[in-house]
Amino acid sequence: MFKNFFSIVALSFVMIKNTQAQVPVYLDKTKQLKDRVEDALSRMTVEEKIAMCHAQSKFSSAGVPRLGIPDNWMTDGPHGIRPEVLWDQWSQAGWTNDSCIAFPALTCLAATWNKDMAALYGKSLGEEARYRNKNVLLGPGVNIYRSPLNGRNFEYMGEDPYLTATMVVPYIKGVQSNGVATCVKHFALNNQETDRHSINVVVDDRALYEIYLPAFKAAVQEGGTWAIMGSYNKYKGFQNCHNPYLLNDILKKEWGFEGVVIADWGGVHDTKQAIFNGLDMEFGTWTDGLTWGASNAYDNYYLAVPYLNMIRKGEVGTKELDDKVRRILRLEFLTNMAPDRPFGSFGTQEHAMAAKKIAEEGIVLLKNQQNVLPIDLIKTKKILVVGENAIKSMIIGGGSSSLKSKYEISPLEGLQKRVGETVEVKYVRGYVGDTSSNYNGVVSANSLAEKRSADVLRAEAVAAAKDADVVVFFGGLNKSGHQDSEGEDRLGLELPYGQDQLVSELAGVNKKLVFVNISGNAVAMPWINEVPAIVQGWFGGTEVGNAIAAVLVGDVNPSGKLTFTFPVKLEDNPAHSVGEFPGKNGEVNYKESIFVGYRWSDKQKIRPLFSFGHGLSYTTFQYGKVTADKKEFTATDKVTLFVAVKNTGSRDGEEVVQLYISDLKSSLPRPVKELKGFEKIFLKAGEEKVVTFTIDKSALSYFDPAKHEWVAEPGDFEALIAASSTDVRTKIKFRLK
Ligand code: BGC
């Protein structure tokens, strides 16, 4: 009688409206969603249900064509919308309308410490995904920065669970406001790439709950993410894409997650476990469905024919299948079939400017002696730009986050454009790193081929540096294997390609040397005392060159702060200090427990090269004395803290005011202090503002593994107001009764 499912649903709502005049049921969105899900489910055959639970191509899964329910289309994520790939291959399909705006890497977003930037990022990226007809964005990544060698740190938001949890929420809401689901990844404990498919992580419950899970929990409970991606690695011996502890017990039961658990590509290993251990959708299991093997290799997925056969033989029931399909239908109704879904927009100037703004705010001024920065455009006549990263595309490469961007302003171009009319900008390569710039068929426009030897290149750069007014070195890492790239970890903390020697030699001939580190990771800087100005430039996306130029010349006053600790040497990092990276014999034991990042440096009294939360400005900020509205409070109370911050310099600027809490005495070991609040404020030159923080017992709590709950122990605490984790400006004691 009805042509398709839409007409059935539409009619049933009209009927509900007419018969229930007093409280129209259709106005209750949750009930409406549940009704629609149940209605659709009741009309589906077992075969149709099975088809929904696994991929039909590299990035899509079937809807229910008979009922008018669309296919699901996934896209990477998390920095931009990936180019279309062939149906069953990773290679790009060669479309000419799929060049996106590349946003800065998530490390850079997090370094803005600005929730509004996370919201802008999410909204803009969601619009791009929506326009490209993707209903699931494979991102953001919120795994914690445990070691500087993790090749995928650039896709994550740093070492602190509070910061990551705070920044992920607006990102999710922004994306999902477009009727596009986020798929927060990689759940969980995916903190290295070495042996990523097989490594079993051993971690205590406190570290699990206090460090590695909070961002995922916030994504579920505060962000309301509609999907989560299981990770490749193992925990308690189970693969995480079908891990009963993580997926059933914690995610679905403890946190009440109603969304879809999607396997990371190729992360499923067993049908029975995939049925019972919390997975909903299987993707990327090895296949070449069009040219190899069975007529449709996707039927061989663990959750395809093998699952159907088990049901047919009566070996398993359909309760789990219905639960999976309910979740997938919910996703469909919230995305593809949402009645008020916007249409999105793609590759726009507005998105490019959003990307630029985020890049500008994320750039961190690490060191600035003798006011080398901002570059004085009146006195400066000649700038020498050195380094491969001044010209290398950082949008292409790095694994699944690789993009095809509408354009990419390199750092060299950005600087030339900004100052080229009045200042001579000369470029020399200085060193050769990785000349390849090709990922799945997306090729960089400029050739990086270079035949001259390292000695010749270095000598040329040093000679040119002698008569430059300022030398700007763009170095760091790149998106090639064993750098900032998926699938492999870095081999050491040091800069690759002989950059250290080059930096030292340049510093020897020119006192005005600026080192811009393009990376998503900390690097060693053995020449730190020789170089007056250091900038953390990140992977900044489409507008990276313009953003860096704006900071270097002072159009933008830098306001980014580090989201992870730069250790002096690798052994200063906890994972390496305890000798547990990347583990051995298939296992990695997080023996440092909760003491990750600055929590470790604080405990061991190790002075980092640059601290978590550190970032300079071209102006200066003075902090007043922190006060509190009460000195004692109960577990149901809140305390409000006030601190006046003044811009004491001559430029307008932004400051990230950080709140750390210190538990002065506790029955379990606790970090010296933990980040529990931050506010980014804009202050005109000379202006003063009062920043307030309101905290409750959650800011004081630790996870008690024996009770399996968060506990705030009565006693004395201290609130520390700081400009970085090692720059505490004022503090106050208070008591929990
Ligand atoms: C990565 C995911 C990504 C997926 C699809 C996997 O190898 O781990 O982050 O979303 O591929 O490209």
mmCIF file of C-alpha atoms and ligand atoms in Angstrom, residues 59 76 82 90 138 152 185-186 196 229 232 264-265 400 486, ligand 1:
data_model
loop_
_atom_site.group_PDB
_atom_site.id
_atom_site.type_symbol
_atom_site.label_atom_id
_atom_site.label_comp_id
_atom_site.label_asym_id
_atom_site.label_seq_id
_atom_site.Cartn_x
_atom_site.Cartn_y
_atom_site.Cartn_z
ATOM 1 C CA PHE A 59 33.647 3.632 3.483
ATOM 2 C CA ASP A 76 37.977 10.543 7.595
ATOM 3 C CA ARG A 82 38.933 12.932 2.835
ATOM 4 C CA TRP A 90 42.180 3.085 -0.747
ATOM 5 C CA LEU A 138 35.648 9.440 11.567
ATOM 6 C CA ARG A 152 49.537 9.666 15.661
ATOM 7 C CA LYS A 185 38.271 7.440 18.151
ATOM 8 C CA HIS A 186 40.114 5.237 19.048
ATOM 9 C CA ARG A 196 48.897 -1.495 16.923
ATOM 10 C CA MET A 229 35.285 3.825 16.990
ATOM 11 C CA TYR A 232 42.958 -1.835 17.064
ATOM 12 C CA ASP A 264 38.367 0.590 13.200
ATOM 13 C CA TRP A 265 39.144 -0.546 9.663
ATOM 14 C CA SER A 400 44.012 8.194 7.104
ATOM 15 C CA GLU A 486 49.847 6.596 11.205
HETATM 16 C C1 BGC B 1 42.503 4.371 11.184
HETATM 17 C C2 BGC B 1 41.254 5.152 11.509
HETATM 18 C C3 BGC B 1 40.576 5.580 10.239
HETATM 19 C C4 BGC B 1 40.275 4.346 9.402
HETATM 20 C C5 BGC B 1 39.598 4.649 8.099
HETATM 21 C C6 BGC B 1 42.229 3.243 10.206
HETATM 22 O O1 BGC B 1 43.412 2.663 9.771
HETATM 23 O O2 BGC B 1 43.057 3.850 12.364
HETATM 24 O O3 BGC B 1 41.565 6.250 12.303
HETATM 25 O O4 BGC B 1 39.426 6.306 10.510
HETATM 26 O O5 BGC B 1 41.502 3.696 9.100
HETATM 27 O O6 BGC B 1 40.445 5.309 7.223
#
